[in-house]
PDB file of C-alpha atoms in Angstrom:
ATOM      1  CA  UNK A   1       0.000   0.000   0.000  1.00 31.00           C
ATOM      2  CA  UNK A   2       1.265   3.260  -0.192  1.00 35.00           C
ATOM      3  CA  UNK A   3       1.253   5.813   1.541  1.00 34.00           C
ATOM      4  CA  UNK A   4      -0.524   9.018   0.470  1.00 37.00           C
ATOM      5  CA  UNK A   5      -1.697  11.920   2.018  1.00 33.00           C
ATOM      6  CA  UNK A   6      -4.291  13.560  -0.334  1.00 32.00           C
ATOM      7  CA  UNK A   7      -3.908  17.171  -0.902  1.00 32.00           C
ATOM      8  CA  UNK A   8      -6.318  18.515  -1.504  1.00 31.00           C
ATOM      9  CA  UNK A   9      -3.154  26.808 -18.421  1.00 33.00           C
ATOM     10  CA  UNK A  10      -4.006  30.944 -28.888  1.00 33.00           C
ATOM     11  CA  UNK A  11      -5.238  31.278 -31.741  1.00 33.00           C
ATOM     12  CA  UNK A  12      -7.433  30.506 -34.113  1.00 35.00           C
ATOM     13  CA  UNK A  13     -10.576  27.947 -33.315  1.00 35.00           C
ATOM     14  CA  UNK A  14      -9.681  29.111 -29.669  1.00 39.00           C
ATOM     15  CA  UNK A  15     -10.957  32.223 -30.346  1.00 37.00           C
ATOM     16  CA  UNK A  16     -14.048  30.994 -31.432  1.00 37.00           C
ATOM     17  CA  UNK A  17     -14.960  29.929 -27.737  1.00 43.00           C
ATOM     18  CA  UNK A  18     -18.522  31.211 -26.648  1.00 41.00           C
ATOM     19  CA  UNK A  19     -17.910  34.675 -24.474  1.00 40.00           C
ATOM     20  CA  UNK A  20     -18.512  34.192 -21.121  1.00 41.00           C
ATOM     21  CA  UNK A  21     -20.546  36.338 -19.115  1.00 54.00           C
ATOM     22  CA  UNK A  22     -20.965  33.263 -16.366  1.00 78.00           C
ATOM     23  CA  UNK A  23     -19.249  33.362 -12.870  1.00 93.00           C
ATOM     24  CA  UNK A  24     -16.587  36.038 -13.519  1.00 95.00           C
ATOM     25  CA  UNK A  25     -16.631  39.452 -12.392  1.00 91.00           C
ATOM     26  CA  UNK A  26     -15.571  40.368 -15.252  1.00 93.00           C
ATOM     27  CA  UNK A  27     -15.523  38.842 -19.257  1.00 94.00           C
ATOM     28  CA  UNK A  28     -12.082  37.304 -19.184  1.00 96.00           C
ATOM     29  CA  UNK A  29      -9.773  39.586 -21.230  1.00 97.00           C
ATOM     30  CA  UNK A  30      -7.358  36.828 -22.970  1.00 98.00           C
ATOM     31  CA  UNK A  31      -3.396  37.580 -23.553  1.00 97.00           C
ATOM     32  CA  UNK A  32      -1.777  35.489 -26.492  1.00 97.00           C
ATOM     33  CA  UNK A  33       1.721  34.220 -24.919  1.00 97.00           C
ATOM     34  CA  UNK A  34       2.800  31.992 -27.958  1.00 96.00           C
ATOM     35  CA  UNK A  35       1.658  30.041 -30.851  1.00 96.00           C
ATOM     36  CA  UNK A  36      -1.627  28.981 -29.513  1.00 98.00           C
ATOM     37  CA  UNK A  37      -1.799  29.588 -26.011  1.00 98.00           C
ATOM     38  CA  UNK A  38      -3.444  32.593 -24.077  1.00 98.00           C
ATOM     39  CA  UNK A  39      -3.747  33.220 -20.579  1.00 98.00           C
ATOM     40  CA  UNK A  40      -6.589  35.735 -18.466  1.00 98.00           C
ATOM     41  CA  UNK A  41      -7.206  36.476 -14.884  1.00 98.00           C
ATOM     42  CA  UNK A  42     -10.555  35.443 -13.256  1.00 98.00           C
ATOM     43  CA  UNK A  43     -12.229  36.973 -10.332  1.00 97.00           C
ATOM     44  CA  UNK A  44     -15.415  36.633  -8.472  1.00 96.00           C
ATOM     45  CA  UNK A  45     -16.756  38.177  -5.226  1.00 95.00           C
ATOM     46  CA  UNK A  46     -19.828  36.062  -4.700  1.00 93.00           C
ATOM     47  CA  UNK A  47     -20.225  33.848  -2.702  1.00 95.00           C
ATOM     48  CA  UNK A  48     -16.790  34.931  -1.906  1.00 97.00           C
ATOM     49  CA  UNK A  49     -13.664  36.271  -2.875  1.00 98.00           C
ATOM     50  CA  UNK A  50     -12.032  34.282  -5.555  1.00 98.00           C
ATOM     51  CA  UNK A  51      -8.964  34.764  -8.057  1.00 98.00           C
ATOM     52  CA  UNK A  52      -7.894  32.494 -10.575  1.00 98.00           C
ATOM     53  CA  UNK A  53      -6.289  32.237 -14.125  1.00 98.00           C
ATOM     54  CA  UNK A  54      -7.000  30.212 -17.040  1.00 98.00           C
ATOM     55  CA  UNK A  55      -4.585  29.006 -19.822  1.00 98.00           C
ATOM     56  CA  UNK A  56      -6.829  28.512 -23.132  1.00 98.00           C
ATOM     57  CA  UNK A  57      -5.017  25.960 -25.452  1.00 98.00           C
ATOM     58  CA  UNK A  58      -5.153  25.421 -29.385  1.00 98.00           C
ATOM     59  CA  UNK A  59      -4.547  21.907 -29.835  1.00 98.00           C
ATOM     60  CA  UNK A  60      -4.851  22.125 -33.626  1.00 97.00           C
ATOM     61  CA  UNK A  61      -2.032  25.105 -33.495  1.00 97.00           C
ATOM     62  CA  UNK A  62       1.408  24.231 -35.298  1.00 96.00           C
ATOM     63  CA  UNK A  63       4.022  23.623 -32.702  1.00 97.00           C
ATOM     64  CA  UNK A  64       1.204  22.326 -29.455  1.00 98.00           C
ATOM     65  CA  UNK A  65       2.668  19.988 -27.220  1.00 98.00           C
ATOM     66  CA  UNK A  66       2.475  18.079 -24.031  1.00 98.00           C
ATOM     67  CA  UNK A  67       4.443  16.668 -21.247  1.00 98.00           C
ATOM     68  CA  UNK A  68       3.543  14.823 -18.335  1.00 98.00           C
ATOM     69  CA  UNK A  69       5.936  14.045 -15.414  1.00 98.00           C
ATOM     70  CA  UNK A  70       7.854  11.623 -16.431  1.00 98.00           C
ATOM     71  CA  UNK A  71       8.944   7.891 -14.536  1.00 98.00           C
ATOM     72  CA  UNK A  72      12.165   7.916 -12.155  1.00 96.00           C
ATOM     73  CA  UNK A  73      13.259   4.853 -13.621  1.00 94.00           C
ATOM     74  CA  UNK A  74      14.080   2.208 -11.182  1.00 91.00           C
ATOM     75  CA  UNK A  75      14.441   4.794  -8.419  1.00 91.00           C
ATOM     76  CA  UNK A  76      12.032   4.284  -5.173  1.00 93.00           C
ATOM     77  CA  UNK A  77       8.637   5.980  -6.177  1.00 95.00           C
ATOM     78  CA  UNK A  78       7.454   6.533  -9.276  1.00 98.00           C
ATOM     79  CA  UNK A  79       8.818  10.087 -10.118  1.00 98.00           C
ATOM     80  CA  UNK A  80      11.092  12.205  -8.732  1.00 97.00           C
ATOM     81  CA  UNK A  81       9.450  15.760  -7.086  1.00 98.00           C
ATOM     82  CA  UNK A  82       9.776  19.164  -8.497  1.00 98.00           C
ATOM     83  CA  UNK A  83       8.373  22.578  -7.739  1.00 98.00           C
ATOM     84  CA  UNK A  84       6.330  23.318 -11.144  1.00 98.00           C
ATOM     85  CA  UNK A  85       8.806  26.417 -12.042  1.00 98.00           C
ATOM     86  CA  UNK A  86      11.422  23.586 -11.577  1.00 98.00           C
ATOM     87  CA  UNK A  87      10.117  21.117 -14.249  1.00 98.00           C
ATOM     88  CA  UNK A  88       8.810  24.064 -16.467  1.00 98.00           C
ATOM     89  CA  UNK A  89      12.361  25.224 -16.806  1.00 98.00           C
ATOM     90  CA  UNK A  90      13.941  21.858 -16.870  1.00 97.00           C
ATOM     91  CA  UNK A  91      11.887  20.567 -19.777  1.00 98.00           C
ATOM     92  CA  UNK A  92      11.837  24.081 -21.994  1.00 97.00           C
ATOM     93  CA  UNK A  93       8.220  24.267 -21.351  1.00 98.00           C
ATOM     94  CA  UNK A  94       6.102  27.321 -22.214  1.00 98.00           C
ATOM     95  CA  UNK A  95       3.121  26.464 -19.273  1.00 98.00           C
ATOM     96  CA  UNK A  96       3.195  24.299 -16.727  1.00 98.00           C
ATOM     97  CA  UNK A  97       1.015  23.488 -14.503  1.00 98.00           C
ATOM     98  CA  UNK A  98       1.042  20.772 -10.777  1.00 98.00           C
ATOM     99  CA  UNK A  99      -1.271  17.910 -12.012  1.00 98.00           C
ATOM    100  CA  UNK A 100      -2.219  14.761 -10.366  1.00 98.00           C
ATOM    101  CA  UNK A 101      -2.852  13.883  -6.871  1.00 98.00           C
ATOM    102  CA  UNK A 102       0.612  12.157  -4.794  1.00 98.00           C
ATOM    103  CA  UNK A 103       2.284  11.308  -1.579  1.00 97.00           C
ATOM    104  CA  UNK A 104       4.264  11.975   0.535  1.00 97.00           C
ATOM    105  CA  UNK A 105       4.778  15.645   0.527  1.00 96.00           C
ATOM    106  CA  UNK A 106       8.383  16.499   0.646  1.00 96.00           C
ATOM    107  CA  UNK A 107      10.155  19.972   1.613  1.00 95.00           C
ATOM    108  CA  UNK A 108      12.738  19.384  -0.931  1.00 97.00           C
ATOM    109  CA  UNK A 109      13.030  18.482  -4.638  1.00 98.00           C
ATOM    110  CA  UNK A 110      14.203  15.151  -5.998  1.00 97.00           C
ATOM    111  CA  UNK A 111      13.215  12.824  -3.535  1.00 97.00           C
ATOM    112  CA  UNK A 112      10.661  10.090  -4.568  1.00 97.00           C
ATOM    113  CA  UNK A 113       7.093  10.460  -4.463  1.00 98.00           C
ATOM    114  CA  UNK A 114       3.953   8.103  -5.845  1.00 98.00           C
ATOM    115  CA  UNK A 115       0.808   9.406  -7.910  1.00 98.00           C
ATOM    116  CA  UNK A 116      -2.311   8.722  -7.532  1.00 98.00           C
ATOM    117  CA  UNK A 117      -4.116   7.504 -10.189  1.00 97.00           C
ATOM    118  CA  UNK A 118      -3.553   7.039 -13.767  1.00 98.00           C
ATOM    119  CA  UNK A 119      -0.228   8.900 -15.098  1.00 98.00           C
ATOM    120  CA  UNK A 120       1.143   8.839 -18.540  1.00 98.00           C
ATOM    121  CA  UNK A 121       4.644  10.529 -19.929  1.00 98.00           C
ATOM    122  CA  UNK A 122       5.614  10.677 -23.050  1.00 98.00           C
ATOM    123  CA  UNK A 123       3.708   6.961 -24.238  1.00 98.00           C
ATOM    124  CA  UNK A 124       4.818   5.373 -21.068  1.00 98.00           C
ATOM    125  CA  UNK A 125       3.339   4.456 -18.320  1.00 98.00           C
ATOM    126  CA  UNK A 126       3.958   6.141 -15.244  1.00 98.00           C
ATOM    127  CA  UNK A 127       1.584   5.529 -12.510  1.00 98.00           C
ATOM    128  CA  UNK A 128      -1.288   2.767 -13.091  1.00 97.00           C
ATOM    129  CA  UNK A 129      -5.250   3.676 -12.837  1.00 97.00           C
ATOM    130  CA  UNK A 130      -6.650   3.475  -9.396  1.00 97.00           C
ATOM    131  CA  UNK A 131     -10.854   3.047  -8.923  1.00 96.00           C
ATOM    132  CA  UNK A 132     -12.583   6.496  -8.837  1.00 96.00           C
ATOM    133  CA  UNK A 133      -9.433   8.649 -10.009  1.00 98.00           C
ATOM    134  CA  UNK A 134     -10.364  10.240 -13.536  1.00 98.00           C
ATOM    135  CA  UNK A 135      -8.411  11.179 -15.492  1.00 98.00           C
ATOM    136  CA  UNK A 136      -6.998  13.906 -18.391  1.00 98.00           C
ATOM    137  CA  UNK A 137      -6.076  11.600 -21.648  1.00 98.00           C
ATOM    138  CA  UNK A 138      -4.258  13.290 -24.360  1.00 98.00           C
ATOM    139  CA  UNK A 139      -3.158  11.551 -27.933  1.00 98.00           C
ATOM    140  CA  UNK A 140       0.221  12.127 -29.450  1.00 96.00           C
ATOM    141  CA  UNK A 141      -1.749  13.966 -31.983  1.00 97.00           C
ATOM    142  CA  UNK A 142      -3.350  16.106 -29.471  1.00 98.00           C
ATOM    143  CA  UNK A 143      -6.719  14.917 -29.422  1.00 97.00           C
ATOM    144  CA  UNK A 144      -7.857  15.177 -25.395  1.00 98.00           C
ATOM    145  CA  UNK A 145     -10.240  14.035 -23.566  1.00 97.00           C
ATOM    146  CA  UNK A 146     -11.432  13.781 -19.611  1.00 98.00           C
ATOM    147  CA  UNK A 147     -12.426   9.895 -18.488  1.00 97.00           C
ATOM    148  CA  UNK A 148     -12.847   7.839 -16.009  1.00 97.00           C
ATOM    149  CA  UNK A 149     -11.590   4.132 -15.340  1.00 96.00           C
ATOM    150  CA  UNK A 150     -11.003   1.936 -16.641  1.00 95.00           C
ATOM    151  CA  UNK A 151      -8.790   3.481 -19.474  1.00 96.00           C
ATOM    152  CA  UNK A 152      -8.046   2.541 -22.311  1.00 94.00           C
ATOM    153  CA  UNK A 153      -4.839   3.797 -22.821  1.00 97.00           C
ATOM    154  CA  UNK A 154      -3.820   2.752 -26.536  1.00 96.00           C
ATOM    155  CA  UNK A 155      -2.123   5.845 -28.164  1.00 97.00           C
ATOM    156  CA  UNK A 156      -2.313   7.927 -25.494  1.00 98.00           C
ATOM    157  CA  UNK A 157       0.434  10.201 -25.039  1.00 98.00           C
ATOM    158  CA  UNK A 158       0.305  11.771 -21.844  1.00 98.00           C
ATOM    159  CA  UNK A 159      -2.214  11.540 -19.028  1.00 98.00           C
ATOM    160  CA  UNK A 160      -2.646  12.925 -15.354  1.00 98.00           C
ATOM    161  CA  UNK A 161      -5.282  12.366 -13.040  1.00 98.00           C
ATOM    162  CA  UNK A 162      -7.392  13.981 -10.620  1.00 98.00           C
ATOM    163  CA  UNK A 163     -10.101  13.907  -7.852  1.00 97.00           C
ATOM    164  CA  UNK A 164     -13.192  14.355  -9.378  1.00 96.00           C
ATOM    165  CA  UNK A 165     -14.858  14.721 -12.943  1.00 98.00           C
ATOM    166  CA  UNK A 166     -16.507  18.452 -12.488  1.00 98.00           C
ATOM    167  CA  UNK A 167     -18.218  18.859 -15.954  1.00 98.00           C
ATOM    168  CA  UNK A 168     -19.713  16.049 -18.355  1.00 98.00           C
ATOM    169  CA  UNK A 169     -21.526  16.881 -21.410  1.00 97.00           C
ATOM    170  CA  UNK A 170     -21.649  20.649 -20.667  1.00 97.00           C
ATOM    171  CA  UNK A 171     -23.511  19.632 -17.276  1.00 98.00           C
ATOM    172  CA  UNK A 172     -21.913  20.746 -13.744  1.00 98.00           C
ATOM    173  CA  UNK A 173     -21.405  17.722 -11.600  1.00 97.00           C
ATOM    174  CA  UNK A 174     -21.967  18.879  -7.668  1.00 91.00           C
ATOM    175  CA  UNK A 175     -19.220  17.121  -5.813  1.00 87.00           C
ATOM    176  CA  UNK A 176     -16.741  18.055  -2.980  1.00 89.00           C
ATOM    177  CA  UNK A 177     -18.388  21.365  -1.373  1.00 94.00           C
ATOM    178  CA  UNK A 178     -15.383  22.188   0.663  1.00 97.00           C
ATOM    179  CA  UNK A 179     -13.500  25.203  -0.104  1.00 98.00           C
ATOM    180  CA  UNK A 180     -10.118  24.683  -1.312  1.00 98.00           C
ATOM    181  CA  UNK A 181      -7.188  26.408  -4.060  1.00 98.00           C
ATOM    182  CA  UNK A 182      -8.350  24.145  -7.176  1.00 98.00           C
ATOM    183  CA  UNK A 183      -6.300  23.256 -10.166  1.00 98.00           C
ATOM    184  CA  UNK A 184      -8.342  21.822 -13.077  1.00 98.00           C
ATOM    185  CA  UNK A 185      -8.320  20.766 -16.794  1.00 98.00           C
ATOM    186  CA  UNK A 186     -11.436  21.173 -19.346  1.00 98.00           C
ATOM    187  CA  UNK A 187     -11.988  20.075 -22.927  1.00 98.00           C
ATOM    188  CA  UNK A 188     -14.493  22.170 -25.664  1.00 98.00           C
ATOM    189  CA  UNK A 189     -17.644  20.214 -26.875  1.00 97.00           C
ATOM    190  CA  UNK A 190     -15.472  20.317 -30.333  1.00 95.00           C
ATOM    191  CA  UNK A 191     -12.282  18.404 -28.735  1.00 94.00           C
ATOM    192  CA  UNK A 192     -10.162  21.584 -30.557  1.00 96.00           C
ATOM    193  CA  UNK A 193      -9.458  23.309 -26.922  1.00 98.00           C
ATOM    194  CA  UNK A 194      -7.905  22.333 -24.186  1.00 98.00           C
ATOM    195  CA  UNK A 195      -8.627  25.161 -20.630  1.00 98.00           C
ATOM    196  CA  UNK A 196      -6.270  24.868 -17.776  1.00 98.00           C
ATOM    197  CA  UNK A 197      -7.071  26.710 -14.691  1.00 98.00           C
ATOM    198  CA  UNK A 198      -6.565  27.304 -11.080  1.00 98.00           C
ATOM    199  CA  UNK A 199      -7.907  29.191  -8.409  1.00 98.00           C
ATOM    200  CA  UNK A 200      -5.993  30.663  -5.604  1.00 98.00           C
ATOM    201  CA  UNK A 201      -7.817  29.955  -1.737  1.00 98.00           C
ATOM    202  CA  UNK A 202      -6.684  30.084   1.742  1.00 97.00           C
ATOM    203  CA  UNK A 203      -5.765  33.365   1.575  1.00 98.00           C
ATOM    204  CA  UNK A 204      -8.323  36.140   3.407  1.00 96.00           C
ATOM    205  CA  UNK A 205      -9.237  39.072   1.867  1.00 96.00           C
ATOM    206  CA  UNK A 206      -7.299  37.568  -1.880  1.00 97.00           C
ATOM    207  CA  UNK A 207      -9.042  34.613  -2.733  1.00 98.00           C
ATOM    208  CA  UNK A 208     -10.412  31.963  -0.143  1.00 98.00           C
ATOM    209  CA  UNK A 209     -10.467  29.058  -2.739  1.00 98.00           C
ATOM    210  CA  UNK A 210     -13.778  27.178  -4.882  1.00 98.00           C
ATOM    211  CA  UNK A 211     -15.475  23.937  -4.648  1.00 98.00           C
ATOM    212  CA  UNK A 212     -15.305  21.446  -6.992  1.00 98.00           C
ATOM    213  CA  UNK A 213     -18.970  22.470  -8.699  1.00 97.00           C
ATOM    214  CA  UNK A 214     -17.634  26.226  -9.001  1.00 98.00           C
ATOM    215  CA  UNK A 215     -14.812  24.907 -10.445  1.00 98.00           C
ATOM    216  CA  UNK A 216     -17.414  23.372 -13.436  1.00 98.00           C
ATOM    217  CA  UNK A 217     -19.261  26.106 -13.198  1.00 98.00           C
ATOM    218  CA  UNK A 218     -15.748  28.033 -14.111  1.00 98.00           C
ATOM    219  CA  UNK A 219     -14.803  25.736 -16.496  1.00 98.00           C
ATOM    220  CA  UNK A 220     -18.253  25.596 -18.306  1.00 98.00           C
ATOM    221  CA  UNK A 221     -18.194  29.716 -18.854  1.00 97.00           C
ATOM    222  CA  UNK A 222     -14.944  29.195 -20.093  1.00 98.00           C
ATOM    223  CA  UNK A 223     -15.781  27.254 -23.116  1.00 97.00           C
ATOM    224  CA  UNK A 224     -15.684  23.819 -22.074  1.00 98.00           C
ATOM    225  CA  UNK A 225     -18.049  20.645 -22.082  1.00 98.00           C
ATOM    226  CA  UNK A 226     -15.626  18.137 -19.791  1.00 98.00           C
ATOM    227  CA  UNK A 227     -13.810  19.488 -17.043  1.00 98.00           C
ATOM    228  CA  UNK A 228     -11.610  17.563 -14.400  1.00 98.00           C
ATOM    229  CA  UNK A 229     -10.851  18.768 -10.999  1.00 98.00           C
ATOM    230  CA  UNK A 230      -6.880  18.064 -10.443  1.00 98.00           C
ATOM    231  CA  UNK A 231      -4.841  18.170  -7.639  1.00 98.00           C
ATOM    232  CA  UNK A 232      -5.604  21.402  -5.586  1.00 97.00           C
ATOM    233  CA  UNK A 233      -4.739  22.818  -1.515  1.00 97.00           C
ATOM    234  CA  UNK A 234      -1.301  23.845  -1.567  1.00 97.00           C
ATOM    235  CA  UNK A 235       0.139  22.411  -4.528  1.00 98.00           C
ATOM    236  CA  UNK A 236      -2.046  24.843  -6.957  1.00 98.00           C
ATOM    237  CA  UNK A 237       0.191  26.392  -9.031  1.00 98.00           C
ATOM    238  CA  UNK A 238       0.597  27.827 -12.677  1.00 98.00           C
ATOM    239  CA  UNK A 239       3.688  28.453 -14.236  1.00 98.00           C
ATOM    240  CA  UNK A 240       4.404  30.347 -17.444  1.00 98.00           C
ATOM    241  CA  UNK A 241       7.950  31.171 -19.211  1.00 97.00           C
ATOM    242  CA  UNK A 242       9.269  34.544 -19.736  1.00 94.00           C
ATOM    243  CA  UNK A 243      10.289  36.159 -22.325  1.00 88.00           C
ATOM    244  CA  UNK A 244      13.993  34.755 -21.724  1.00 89.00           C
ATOM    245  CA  UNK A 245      12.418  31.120 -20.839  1.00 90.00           C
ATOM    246  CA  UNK A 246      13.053  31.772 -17.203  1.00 95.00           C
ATOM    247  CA  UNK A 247       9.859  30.419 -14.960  1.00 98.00           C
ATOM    248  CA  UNK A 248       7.234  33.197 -14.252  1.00 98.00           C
ATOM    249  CA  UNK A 249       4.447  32.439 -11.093  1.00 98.00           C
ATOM    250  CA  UNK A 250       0.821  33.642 -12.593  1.00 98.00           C
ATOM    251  CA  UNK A 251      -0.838  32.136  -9.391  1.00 98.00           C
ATOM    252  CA  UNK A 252      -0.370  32.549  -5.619  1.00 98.00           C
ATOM    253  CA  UNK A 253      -0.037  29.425  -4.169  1.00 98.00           C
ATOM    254  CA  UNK A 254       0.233  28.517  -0.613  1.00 97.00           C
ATOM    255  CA  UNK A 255       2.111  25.671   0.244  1.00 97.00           C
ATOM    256  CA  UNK A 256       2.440  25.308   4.198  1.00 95.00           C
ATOM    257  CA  UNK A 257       0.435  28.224   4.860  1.00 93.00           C
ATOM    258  CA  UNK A 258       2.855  30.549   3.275  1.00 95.00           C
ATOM    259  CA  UNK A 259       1.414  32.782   0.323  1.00 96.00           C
ATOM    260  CA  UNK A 260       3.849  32.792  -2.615  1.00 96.00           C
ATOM    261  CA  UNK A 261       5.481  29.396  -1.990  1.00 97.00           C
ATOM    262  CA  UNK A 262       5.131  26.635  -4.677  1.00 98.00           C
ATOM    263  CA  UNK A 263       5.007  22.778  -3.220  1.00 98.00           C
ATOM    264  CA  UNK A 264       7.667  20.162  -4.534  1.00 98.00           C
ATOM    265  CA  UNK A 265       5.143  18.153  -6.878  1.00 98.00           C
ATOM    266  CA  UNK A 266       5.174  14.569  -8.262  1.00 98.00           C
ATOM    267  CA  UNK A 267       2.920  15.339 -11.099  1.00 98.00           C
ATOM    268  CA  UNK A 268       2.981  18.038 -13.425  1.00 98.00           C
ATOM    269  CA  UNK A 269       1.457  18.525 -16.899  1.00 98.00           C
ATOM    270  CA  UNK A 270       3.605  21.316 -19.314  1.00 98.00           C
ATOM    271  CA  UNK A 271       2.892  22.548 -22.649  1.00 98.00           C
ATOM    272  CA  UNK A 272       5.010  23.538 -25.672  1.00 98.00           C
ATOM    273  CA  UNK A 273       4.530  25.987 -27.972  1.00 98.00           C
ATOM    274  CA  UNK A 274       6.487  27.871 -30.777  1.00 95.00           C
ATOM    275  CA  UNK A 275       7.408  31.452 -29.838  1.00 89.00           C
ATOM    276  CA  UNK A 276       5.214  34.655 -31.101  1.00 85.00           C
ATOM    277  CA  UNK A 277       7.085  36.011 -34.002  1.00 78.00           C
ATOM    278  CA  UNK A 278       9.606  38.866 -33.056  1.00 69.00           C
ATOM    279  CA  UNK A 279       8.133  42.246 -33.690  1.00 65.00           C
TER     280      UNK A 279
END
């Protein structure tokens, strides 16, 4: 058995999304980073104070790619921990953002940690399915989709999991109504966009977090029929890469209680992307 302790991101056809007047504050406003991939801020006051930011992805966009975490080889554990600015930069990554559930939490980087649930890297497998962990699937040709077990994992490319499916067939699924910092994944009706968002939480008067049916609710205004809620508490974190390809923070996250400090991870999922022509 092991041991876990659950803790609880364009161009083109993205464009196309339906606006969304939903949840937010405010319409999101989106920024084109590179080829195919824009990023906005969120906000909402009611029922209470929540930030977040979204990462809208064109997976039919020249140059789209994706990475999970991969294996540690025959190391202990199945991967190796990182902070997500860590395996952003390591793998020349334009986003990046913590993915599946895992155990045990470490203070420091490299040491060996286990996922939870279903985890694919590059083709192979990295962490087997477990009963009632969904799961993100994406195709080496960049076809995604959210599912739950059992998987069928032929020609699928990457994969992370998560807690709970939050959206199915444009529907909000009512799940966990505890209030956390969320990290979730969510697919367009069309299968052409790919949403990747967090919200912030624990953190009065900034953002005190979402639960997992806000979090479809989020993910539905945002364009999407399928949404997955990932790994979330202190380990919610988006990463982007500057304009020099160092790591860049977009989030707040709040590992130990301390606002602005990433948690070492054991499952990320990063995208590339080509570069916006020079100007």
């Amino acid at each position: 058995m092991r041991s876990v302790l659950f803790v609880v991101l364009a161009t083109g056809t993205a464009g196309l999304l339906p606006a969304a007047d939903g949840p937010f504050k405010h319409p999101p406003v989106w920024k084109l980073l590179c080829s195919g991939v824009e990023l906005t801020n969120l906000a909402r006051d009611q029922p209470r104070l929540m930030k977040g930011h979204a990462v809208r992805i064109d997976l039919k966009a020249a140059g789209i790619g994706f990475l999970a975490t991969p294996g540690n080889g025959d190391r202990p554990g199945e991967t190796d921990g990182l902070k997500t600015s860590t395996f952003l930069k390591r793998h020349k990554l334009q986003v990046a953002i913590n993915a599946a559930p895992f155990g045990p939490i470490h203070k420091y980087e490299e040491q060996e940690q286990d996922v939870v649930g279903v985890q694919v890297s590059g083709g192979k497998l990295v962490s087997p399915a477990q009963p009632g962990f969904p799961a993100l699937l994406l195709t080496k040709d960049n076809r995604a989709r959210v599912a739950a077990p059992p998987f069928d994992l032929e020609g699928i490319e990457n994969a992370v999991g998560g807690f709970h499916i939050v959206l199915k067939g444009g529907e909000v699924i009512t799940g966990d109504k505890s209030i956390h910092p969320r990290t979730a994944a969510g697919v367009s009706a069309d299968g052409k966009t790919l949403v990747l968002l967090v919200i912030d939480g624990r953190q009065k008067d900034f953002s005190d977090g979402a639960t997992t049916a806000e979090v479809g609710e989020w993910l539905k205004a945002l364009g999407c029929a399928e949404g997955i809620n990932l790994d979330g508490g202190g380990t919610t974190t988006l990463v982007i890469a500057g304009a020099d390809g160092a790591p860049k923070l977009i989030n707040r996250p709040i590992h130990a209680n301390k606002s602005g400090t990433e948690r070492v991870s054991a499952s990320h999922l990063g995208v590339f992307a080509k570069p916006l022509p020079q100007k």
